[in-house]
PDB file of C-alpha atoms in Angstrom:
ATOM      1  CA  MET O   1     169.862 136.865 126.546  1.00 51.00           C
ATOM      2  CA  ILE O   2     170.847 133.841 128.632  1.00 52.00           C
ATOM      3  CA  ARG O   3     168.092 131.747 127.001  1.00 51.00           C
ATOM      4  CA  GLN O   4     169.309 132.749 123.546  1.00 52.00           C
ATOM      5  CA  THR O   5     172.899 131.857 124.417  1.00 49.00           C
ATOM      6  CA  LEU O   6     171.865 128.488 125.901  1.00 46.00           C
ATOM      7  CA  ALA O   7     169.684 127.725 122.889  1.00 48.00           C
ATOM      8  CA  PHE O   8     172.549 128.634 120.560  1.00 48.00           C
ATOM      9  CA  ALA O   9     174.938 126.378 122.492  1.00 50.00           C
ATOM     10  CA  PHE O  10     172.435 123.513 122.459  1.00 50.00           C
ATOM     11  CA  PHE O  11     171.918 123.668 118.704  1.00 46.00           C
ATOM     12  CA  ALA O  12     175.642 124.034 118.119  1.00 50.00           C
ATOM     13  CA  LEU O  13     176.264 120.846 120.083  1.00 49.00           C
ATOM     14  CA  LEU O  14     173.611 119.036 118.048  1.00 48.00           C
ATOM     15  CA  ALA O  15     175.250 120.177 114.829  1.00 46.00           C
ATOM     16  CA  THR O  16     178.478 118.379 115.721  1.00 45.00           C
ATOM     17  CA  SER O  17     176.761 114.976 115.576  1.00 44.00           C
ATOM     18  CA  ALA O  18     176.675 115.065 111.764  1.00 47.00           C
ATOM     19  CA  VAL O  19     180.450 114.905 111.187  1.00 45.00           C
ATOM     20  CA  ALA O  20     182.422 112.117 109.583  1.00 51.00           C
ATOM     21  CA  GLU O  21     182.884 108.998 111.698  1.00 63.00           C
ATOM     22  CA  ASP O  22     186.675 109.084 111.587  1.00 89.00           C
ATOM     23  CA  LYS O  23     186.858 112.467 113.337  1.00 96.00           C
ATOM     24  CA  ILE O  24     185.791 113.225 116.902  1.00 98.00           C
ATOM     25  CA  PRO O  25     183.209 116.039 116.931  1.00 98.00           C
ATOM     26  CA  ALA O  26     184.112 119.102 118.989  1.00 98.00           C
ATOM     27  CA  THR O  27     182.499 122.500 119.506  1.00 98.00           C
ATOM     28  CA  LEU O  28     184.744 125.421 120.423  1.00 98.00           C
ATOM     29  CA  PHE O  29     183.181 128.512 122.008  1.00 98.00           C
ATOM     30  CA  LYS O  30     185.238 131.700 121.994  1.00 96.00           C
ATOM     31  CA  ASN O  31     185.067 135.461 122.148  1.00 91.00           C
ATOM     32  CA  ALA O  32     184.922 137.119 118.734  1.00 89.00           C
ATOM     33  CA  GLY O  33     188.263 138.102 117.238  1.00 83.00           C
ATOM     34  CA  CYS O  34     190.444 135.728 119.259  1.00 87.00           C
ATOM     35  CA  GLU O  35     193.075 134.342 116.910  1.00 90.00           C
ATOM     36  CA  CYS O  36     194.687 131.898 119.339  1.00 93.00           C
ATOM     37  CA  CYS O  37     191.304 130.139 119.647  1.00 94.00           C
ATOM     38  CA  ASP O  38     191.246 129.671 115.878  1.00 95.00           C
ATOM     39  CA  LYS O  39     194.798 128.299 115.975  1.00 97.00           C
ATOM     40  CA  TYR O  40     193.745 125.868 118.704  1.00 98.00           C
ATOM     41  CA  ALA O  41     190.801 124.727 116.540  1.00 98.00           C
ATOM     42  CA  ASP O  42     193.262 124.158 113.669  1.00 97.00           C
ATOM     43  CA  TYR O  43     195.451 122.111 116.045  1.00 98.00           C
ATOM     44  CA  LEU O  44     192.496 119.935 117.069  1.00 98.00           C
ATOM     45  CA  ASN O  45     191.401 119.517 113.433  1.00 98.00           C
ATOM     46  CA  ALA O  46     194.921 118.319 112.569  1.00 98.00           C
ATOM     47  CA  ASN O  47     194.831 115.804 115.434  1.00 98.00           C
ATOM     48  CA  GLY O  48     191.682 113.788 114.819  1.00 97.00           C
ATOM     49  CA  PHE O  49     188.873 116.173 115.721  1.00 98.00           C
ATOM     50  CA  SER O  50     186.250 117.917 113.625  1.00 98.00           C
ATOM     51  CA  VAL O  51     185.827 121.331 115.228  1.00 98.00           C
ATOM     52  CA  SER O  52     182.935 123.736 114.858  1.00 98.00           C
ATOM     53  CA  VAL O  53     183.796 127.239 116.111  1.00 97.00           C
ATOM     54  CA  TYR O  54     181.264 129.688 117.536  1.00 97.00           C
ATOM     55  CA  ALA O  55     181.956 133.224 118.720  1.00 96.00           C
ATOM     56  CA  LEU O  56     179.700 134.226 121.611  1.00 94.00           C
ATOM     57  CA  PRO O  57     179.048 137.649 123.106  1.00 91.00           C
ATOM     58  CA  ASN O  58     179.288 136.207 126.619  1.00 89.00           C
ATOM     59  CA  MET O  59     181.324 133.133 127.526  1.00 94.00           C
ATOM     60  CA  THR O  60     180.058 133.155 131.126  1.00 94.00           C
ATOM     61  CA  VAL O  61     177.057 130.963 130.317  1.00 93.00           C
ATOM     62  CA  ILE O  62     179.237 128.222 128.839  1.00 94.00           C
ATOM     63  CA  LYS O  63     181.822 128.377 131.636  1.00 95.00           C
ATOM     64  CA  ASP O  64     179.101 128.312 134.308  1.00 95.00           C
ATOM     65  CA  ARG O  65     177.391 125.343 132.627  1.00 92.00           C
ATOM     66  CA  PHE O  66     180.549 123.270 133.031  1.00 92.00           C
ATOM     67  CA  GLY O  67     181.626 124.536 136.462  1.00 93.00           C
ATOM     68  CA  VAL O  68     184.695 126.375 135.185  1.00 97.00           C
ATOM     69  CA  ARG O  69     185.801 128.568 138.076  1.00 96.00           C
ATOM     70  CA  ASP O  70     187.807 131.753 137.533  1.00 96.00           C
ATOM     71  CA  ASP O  71     191.051 130.003 138.529  1.00 97.00           C
ATOM     72  CA  LEU O  72     190.488 127.325 135.848  1.00 98.00           C
ATOM     73  CA  GLU O  73     189.574 129.629 132.970  1.00 97.00           C
ATOM     74  CA  GLY O  74     191.321 129.666 129.631  1.00 94.00           C
ATOM     75  CA  CYS O  75     190.339 131.905 126.751  1.00 89.00           C
ATOM     76  CA  HIS O  76     187.963 129.401 125.124  1.00 97.00           C
ATOM     77  CA  THR O  77     185.893 126.352 126.010  1.00 98.00           C
ATOM     78  CA  THR O  78     185.702 123.313 123.754  1.00 98.00           C
ATOM     79  CA  VAL O  79     182.974 120.759 124.331  1.00 98.00           C
ATOM     80  CA  ILE O  80     183.800 117.184 123.357  1.00 98.00           C
ATOM     81  CA  ASP O  81     181.563 114.239 124.229  1.00 98.00           C
ATOM     82  CA  GLY O  82     179.925 116.225 127.032  1.00 97.00           C
ATOM     83  CA  TYR O  83     183.214 117.315 128.626  1.00 98.00           C
ATOM     84  CA  ALA O  84     184.559 120.858 128.799  1.00 98.00           C
ATOM     85  CA  ILE O  85     188.099 121.252 127.525  1.00 98.00           C
ATOM     86  CA  GLU O  86     189.121 124.627 128.917  1.00 98.00           C
ATOM     87  CA  GLY O  87     191.940 126.512 127.245  1.00 97.00           C
ATOM     88  CA  HIS O  88     194.870 125.195 125.226  1.00 98.00           C
ATOM     89  CA  VAL O  89     194.892 121.573 126.439  1.00 98.00           C
ATOM     90  CA  PRO O  90     197.118 119.227 124.388  1.00 98.00           C
ATOM     91  CA  VAL O  91     195.369 116.301 122.636  1.00 98.00           C
ATOM     92  CA  GLY O  92     197.027 113.597 124.762  1.00 98.00           C
ATOM     93  CA  PRO O  93     195.062 114.391 127.924  1.00 98.00           C
ATOM     94  CA  ILE O  94     191.897 114.965 125.861  1.00 98.00           C
ATOM     95  CA  LYS O  95     192.091 111.510 124.293  1.00 98.00           C
ATOM     96  CA  ARG O  96     192.830 110.006 127.713  1.00 98.00           C
ATOM     97  CA  LEU O  97     189.742 111.770 129.112  1.00 98.00           C
ATOM     98  CA  LEU O  98     187.573 110.431 126.292  1.00 98.00           C
ATOM     99  CA  SER O  99     188.784 106.868 126.797  1.00 98.00           C
ATOM    100  CA  GLU O 100     188.647 106.854 130.629  1.00 98.00           C
ATOM    101  CA  LYS O 101     185.372 108.844 130.937  1.00 98.00           C
ATOM    102  CA  PRO O 102     185.918 109.934 134.560  1.00 98.00           C
ATOM    103  CA  ALA O 103     183.096 111.469 136.604  1.00 97.00           C
ATOM    104  CA  ILE O 104     184.302 115.060 136.175  1.00 97.00           C
ATOM    105  CA  LYS O 105     183.018 117.994 134.133  1.00 97.00           C
ATOM    106  CA  GLY O 106     186.194 118.366 132.078  1.00 98.00           C
ATOM    107  CA  ILE O 107     189.840 119.383 132.096  1.00 98.00           C
ATOM    108  CA  SER O 108     191.634 122.716 131.986  1.00 98.00           C
ATOM    109  CA  LEU O 109     194.955 124.287 131.164  1.00 98.00           C
ATOM    110  CA  PRO O 110     194.312 127.644 132.863  1.00 97.00           C
ATOM    111  CA  GLY O 111     195.436 130.902 131.321  1.00 95.00           C
ATOM    112  CA  MET O 112     197.203 131.086 128.007  1.00 95.00           C
ATOM    113  CA  PRO O 113     200.602 129.443 128.578  1.00 97.00           C
ATOM    114  CA  ALA O 114     203.315 130.105 126.017  1.00 97.00           C
ATOM    115  CA  GLY O 115     204.122 127.085 123.885  1.00 97.00           C
ATOM    116  CA  SER O 116     200.748 125.404 124.443  1.00 97.00           C
ATOM    117  CA  PRO O 117     198.770 124.320 121.356  1.00 97.00           C
ATOM    118  CA  GLY O 118     197.636 127.461 119.523  1.00 96.00           C
ATOM    119  CA  MET O 119     199.928 129.774 121.506  1.00 97.00           C
ATOM    120  CA  SER O 120     203.251 131.172 120.355  1.00 96.00           C
ATOM    121  CA  GLY O 121     206.416 131.081 122.390  1.00 96.00           C
ATOM    122  CA  GLU O 122     208.433 128.392 124.086  1.00 96.00           C
ATOM    123  CA  LYS O 123     207.078 125.966 126.651  1.00 96.00           C
ATOM    124  CA  ALA O 124     208.844 126.899 129.903  1.00 93.00           C
ATOM    125  CA  ALA O 125     207.780 123.941 132.065  1.00 95.00           C
ATOM    126  CA  PRO O 126     205.480 120.922 131.965  1.00 97.00           C
ATOM    127  CA  PHE O 127     201.809 121.855 131.746  1.00 98.00           C
ATOM    128  CA  GLU O 128     199.546 120.841 134.615  1.00 98.00           C
ATOM    129  CA  ILE O 129     196.148 119.954 133.224  1.00 98.00           C
ATOM    130  CA  LEU O 130     193.572 120.239 136.011  1.00 98.00           C
ATOM    131  CA  SER O 131     190.276 118.426 136.576  1.00 98.00           C
ATOM    132  CA  ILE O 132     187.112 120.490 136.434  1.00 98.00           C
ATOM    133  CA  THR O 133     184.916 119.030 139.157  1.00 96.00           C
ATOM    134  CA  GLY O 134     182.367 121.805 139.575  1.00 92.00           C
ATOM    135  CA  GLY O 135     183.261 122.037 143.259  1.00 92.00           C
ATOM    136  CA  GLU O 136     185.142 124.593 145.299  1.00 93.00           C
ATOM    137  CA  GLU O 137     187.943 122.294 146.447  1.00 94.00           C
ATOM    138  CA  PRO O 138     191.393 122.688 144.883  1.00 95.00           C
ATOM    139  CA  ALA O 139     191.361 121.278 141.354  1.00 96.00           C
ATOM    140  CA  PRO O 140     193.132 117.907 141.200  1.00 97.00           C
ATOM    141  CA  VAL O 141     195.849 117.467 138.588  1.00 98.00           C
ATOM    142  CA  TYR O 142     194.503 115.283 135.791  1.00 98.00           C
ATOM    143  CA  ALA O 143     197.714 115.088 133.751  1.00 98.00           C
ATOM    144  CA  THR O 144     201.153 116.632 133.407  1.00 97.00           C
ATOM    145  CA  GLU O 145     202.426 117.128 129.898  1.00 94.00           C
TER     146      GLU O 145
END
């Protein structure tokens, strides 16, 4: 089962390399039936990305691959240029990540905060986007938005 999931993820990542040059390829992994994940994919598509969406029976393999601890988890994981974008992260910090290319595994907006891209409701406070380092130390803040 794990081999099948890893193989699926590998081929899905390869498939994103054939998109138009003006869009940044992205692969979003989600649990089946999650509508906010689809809304987040629509948000990314509207903001310069070309998103392929894959529903998996077990997201643990993807989250483990990128060092996403329980306290950093969102409801979906998007892979862009080798980085994990965990949860409903706004495009500003994503584009910063892609231009700076820091030595981290990715960035996360844990949980499903109201008012974040793809989520309904009003934003109650600035979002703290955290660095995914793969370590056990407290996650450093990558950006506040």
